[in-house]
């Protein structure tokens, strides 16, 4: 029996996830609850467990692919149950299951897939360039797509959305009528770009007949005037025009090799091969890299020729392109950006700055640090600040609230869940320590340290980053002083801590006795001495509270930080 496993809903509001890596391969034996894949959502990185004991039958998505929740990503042969033929699985596949990466054409003989058993699902590239979206490069027509069913991998669906196209209006050229990226581009250019596509095709054909590298024609340029824009030429130069390119209808390659080909911008059907599997051409990663490098060298030579005729402009553009790198903007990074944008443009931000003498706090923490370490707990200044923040929030509850815009109500929270912003390799995460008002310093420190480590390891659970009522971020950890932090929506306040530094401060005689006479004849004592000073930056939502309340809150917070013994009363 074949068990199909769909990408689960790994968190509230998560619609899709990026399949970061497979932890198993086809043919591997797995046990129930064994991690089989790592999936990154816009919330966190999670491991997907196997639902059964058995053998991995087929991996239906590739690493790096965005997969909608509910899509079948892997199938298993269940232990102790008869193995079904792969053709039966193909016939019973549902529309949702077919929305993942197409498995390709069945291999001769054994119906079970192996690592190298995948075949390309893309249409013949020359046919696509010629503008015939219905052809697949074979002699026989592919079966028509059943009515009401659209077959396309997630990346193609996303591309169609970006182009503002409906998949129902696009005719697929892949096996079984599957829609490819080329089909989407062709549909997007239809009408306005047909002449350009035809001109490029003519150029390709001419290049094949003469043996010379074909030069694509830009229909936007006046006839009779050659294009000199290097970027246009290099981006639109088809790989098939290279003399060393192969020309196959299908190619075997492992999923990792296919991913490498996409990253290098290489057509697998054009890569020369020296290996075969079951009589079919088999492409290795080394072959892809060699072919991609050959293409780059050819393009560099072409760029040099263009530069000579364009006064060096092309050379400047080529050098600029080599210094640039495009990093995918998605997953946690995009979620952070969306959250910051939503908060910044929905809540009118105001930032109040102040600083506080924390010399007594530094001394207190120094005395307690060794005792905390004896219990295996690292005691930083943050637990003291969290307790002081909660004490100030109790006096000014508007800072511990949320604006319900639909109901037009301010919701004051009677619980105190404090988030601590943590910089990780994936971006900023905010673990939340719950009920800070009910916990002692060591318990807060222990829980906070554990959550921070889990955030850095990307093992933190989604629920451990939800439910916060106020957030603290520490810019002083990297030497910062003041900041204008963006509120962690839907909260209404966030506090940024600067770096604690020694600065000159004027203190009274009880701290630094030095007698002198003032104008009235009374004896006073003042002294300029070095003191430990902590900068504070409080950003708040001006819709919910005014600057006066924010200033009073900061003054109260400073009072607790200046004299940490007051926290014993909380």
Short mmCIF file of N, CA, C and O in Angstrom, two decimals, residues 243-285:
data_model
loop_
_atom_site.label_atom_id
_atom_site.label_comp_id
_atom_site.label_asym_id
_atom_site.label_seq_id
_atom_site.Cartn_x
_atom_site.Cartn_y
_atom_site.Cartn_z
N UNK A 243 27.59 25.95 -29.63
CA UNK A 243 27.98 24.83 -30.48
C UNK A 243 28.05 23.52 -29.73
O UNK A 243 27.76 22.47 -30.29
N UNK A 244 28.45 23.56 -28.42
CA UNK A 244 28.63 22.30 -27.71
C UNK A 244 27.34 21.79 -27.07
O UNK A 244 27.35 20.78 -26.39
N UNK A 245 26.22 22.49 -27.26
CA UNK A 245 24.97 22.09 -26.62
C UNK A 245 24.42 20.81 -27.23
O UNK A 245 24.52 20.57 -28.43
N UNK A 246 23.83 19.94 -26.36
CA UNK A 246 23.16 18.74 -26.83
C UNK A 246 21.72 19.09 -27.18
O UNK A 246 21.27 20.22 -27.01
N UNK A 247 20.98 18.13 -27.69
CA UNK A 247 19.59 18.37 -28.08
C UNK A 247 18.80 17.08 -27.85
O UNK A 247 18.73 16.22 -28.71
N UNK A 248 18.23 16.95 -26.63
CA UNK A 248 17.49 15.74 -26.28
C UNK A 248 16.07 16.09 -25.91
O UNK A 248 15.76 17.22 -25.54
N UNK A 249 15.21 15.09 -26.00
CA UNK A 249 13.82 15.28 -25.61
C UNK A 249 13.62 15.03 -24.12
O UNK A 249 12.68 15.55 -23.52
N UNK A 250 14.47 14.19 -23.53
CA UNK A 250 14.35 13.97 -22.09
C UNK A 250 15.70 13.55 -21.52
O UNK A 250 16.56 13.01 -22.22
N UNK A 251 15.85 13.81 -20.23
CA UNK A 251 17.12 13.61 -19.56
C UNK A 251 16.88 13.10 -18.15
O UNK A 251 15.97 13.58 -17.47
N UNK A 252 17.69 12.15 -17.72
CA UNK A 252 17.63 11.68 -16.34
C UNK A 252 18.60 12.48 -15.49
O UNK A 252 19.72 12.78 -15.91
N UNK A 253 18.15 12.81 -14.26
CA UNK A 253 19.01 13.53 -13.33
C UNK A 253 18.41 13.44 -11.94
O UNK A 253 17.19 13.36 -11.78
N UNK A 254 19.26 13.45 -10.93
CA UNK A 254 18.79 13.45 -9.54
C UNK A 254 18.19 14.81 -9.19
O UNK A 254 18.51 15.82 -9.84
N UNK A 255 17.31 14.87 -8.19
CA UNK A 255 16.70 16.16 -7.80
C UNK A 255 17.73 17.24 -7.50
O UNK A 255 17.55 18.40 -7.88
N UNK A 256 18.84 16.89 -6.85
CA UNK A 256 19.86 17.89 -6.53
C UNK A 256 20.49 18.45 -7.80
O UNK A 256 20.81 19.63 -7.88
N UNK A 257 20.65 17.58 -8.81
CA UNK A 257 21.21 18.05 -10.08
C UNK A 257 20.26 18.99 -10.78
O UNK A 257 20.66 20.00 -11.36
N UNK A 258 18.96 18.68 -10.75
CA UNK A 258 17.97 19.56 -11.37
C UNK A 258 17.96 20.92 -10.68
O UNK A 258 17.84 21.97 -11.33
N UNK A 259 18.09 20.91 -9.35
CA UNK A 259 18.13 22.17 -8.63
C UNK A 259 19.36 22.99 -9.02
O UNK A 259 19.29 24.20 -9.23
N UNK A 260 20.51 22.32 -9.14
CA UNK A 260 21.73 22.99 -9.56
C UNK A 260 21.57 23.59 -10.94
O UNK A 260 22.01 24.72 -11.20
N UNK A 261 20.92 22.86 -11.84
CA UNK A 261 20.71 23.37 -13.20
C UNK A 261 19.87 24.63 -13.19
O UNK A 261 20.14 25.59 -13.92
N UNK A 262 18.82 24.65 -12.35
CA UNK A 262 17.99 25.85 -12.26
C UNK A 262 18.80 27.02 -11.72
O UNK A 262 18.67 28.15 -12.21
N UNK A 263 19.62 26.76 -10.70
CA UNK A 263 20.42 27.84 -10.12
C UNK A 263 21.42 28.40 -11.13
O UNK A 263 21.71 29.60 -11.14
N UNK A 264 21.95 27.53 -12.00
CA UNK A 264 22.94 27.96 -12.99
C UNK A 264 22.28 28.48 -14.26
O UNK A 264 22.96 28.98 -15.15
N UNK A 265 20.95 28.34 -14.37
CA UNK A 265 20.27 28.77 -15.58
C UNK A 265 20.56 27.89 -16.77
O UNK A 265 20.65 28.36 -17.91
N UNK A 266 20.71 26.59 -16.51
CA UNK A 266 21.10 25.64 -17.54
C UNK A 266 19.93 24.73 -17.90
O UNK A 266 19.19 24.27 -17.02
N UNK A 267 19.76 24.45 -19.20
CA UNK A 267 18.76 23.50 -19.68
C UNK A 267 19.37 22.11 -19.64
O UNK A 267 20.36 21.83 -20.34
N UNK A 268 18.82 21.21 -18.83
CA UNK A 268 19.37 19.87 -18.70
C UNK A 268 19.44 19.13 -20.04
O UNK A 268 20.34 18.33 -20.28
N UNK A 269 18.47 19.37 -20.92
CA UNK A 269 18.43 18.68 -22.20
C UNK A 269 19.57 19.13 -23.12
O UNK A 269 19.83 18.51 -24.15
N UNK A 270 20.25 20.23 -22.78
CA UNK A 270 21.33 20.75 -23.61
C UNK A 270 22.70 20.38 -23.08
O UNK A 270 23.71 20.64 -23.73
N UNK A 271 22.77 19.78 -21.89
CA UNK A 271 24.06 19.46 -21.27
C UNK A 271 24.62 18.19 -21.88
O UNK A 271 23.96 17.14 -21.86
N UNK A 272 25.83 18.22 -22.44
CA UNK A 272 26.44 17.00 -22.97
C UNK A 272 26.68 15.99 -21.85
O UNK A 272 27.02 16.36 -20.73
N UNK A 273 26.48 14.70 -22.16
CA UNK A 273 26.62 13.66 -21.14
C UNK A 273 27.53 12.55 -21.64
O UNK A 273 27.73 12.36 -22.84
N UNK A 274 28.09 11.83 -20.68
CA UNK A 274 28.92 10.66 -20.98
C UNK A 274 28.38 9.42 -20.30
O UNK A 274 28.93 8.34 -20.46
N UNK A 275 27.31 9.57 -19.50
CA UNK A 275 26.73 8.45 -18.78
C UNK A 275 25.31 8.18 -19.25
O UNK A 275 24.63 9.08 -19.75
N UNK A 276 24.89 6.93 -19.08
CA UNK A 276 23.52 6.54 -19.39
C UNK A 276 22.98 5.67 -18.27
O UNK A 276 23.72 4.94 -17.61
N UNK A 277 21.67 5.74 -18.07
CA UNK A 277 20.95 4.89 -17.13
C UNK A 277 19.74 4.30 -17.85
O UNK A 277 18.90 5.06 -18.34
N UNK A 278 19.69 2.98 -17.93
CA UNK A 278 18.57 2.32 -18.62
C UNK A 278 18.41 2.83 -20.05
O UNK A 278 17.30 3.01 -20.56
N UNK A 279 19.55 3.11 -20.70
CA UNK A 279 19.50 3.55 -22.07
C UNK A 279 19.18 5.01 -22.26
O UNK A 279 19.07 5.48 -23.40
N UNK A 280 19.03 5.77 -21.19
CA UNK A 280 18.70 7.19 -21.27
C UNK A 280 19.90 8.02 -20.81
O UNK A 280 20.68 7.60 -19.96
N UNK A 281 20.01 9.22 -21.38
CA UNK A 281 21.10 10.13 -20.99
C UNK A 281 20.96 10.52 -19.53
O UNK A 281 19.87 10.88 -19.08
N UNK A 282 22.06 10.46 -18.79
CA UNK A 282 22.06 10.79 -17.36
C UNK A 282 23.06 11.92 -17.11
O UNK A 282 24.24 11.81 -17.41
N UNK A 283 22.55 13.03 -16.56
CA UNK A 283 23.38 14.22 -16.31
C UNK A 283 23.84 14.23 -14.86
O UNK A 283 23.03 14.04 -13.93
N UNK A 284 25.12 14.47 -14.64
CA UNK A 284 25.69 14.57 -13.29
C UNK A 284 25.87 16.03 -12.92
O UNK A 284 25.91 16.92 -13.79
N UNK A 285 26.01 16.34 -11.63
CA UNK A 285 26.27 17.73 -11.21
C UNK A 285 27.53 18.30 -11.86
O UNK A 285 27.58 19.48 -12.21
#
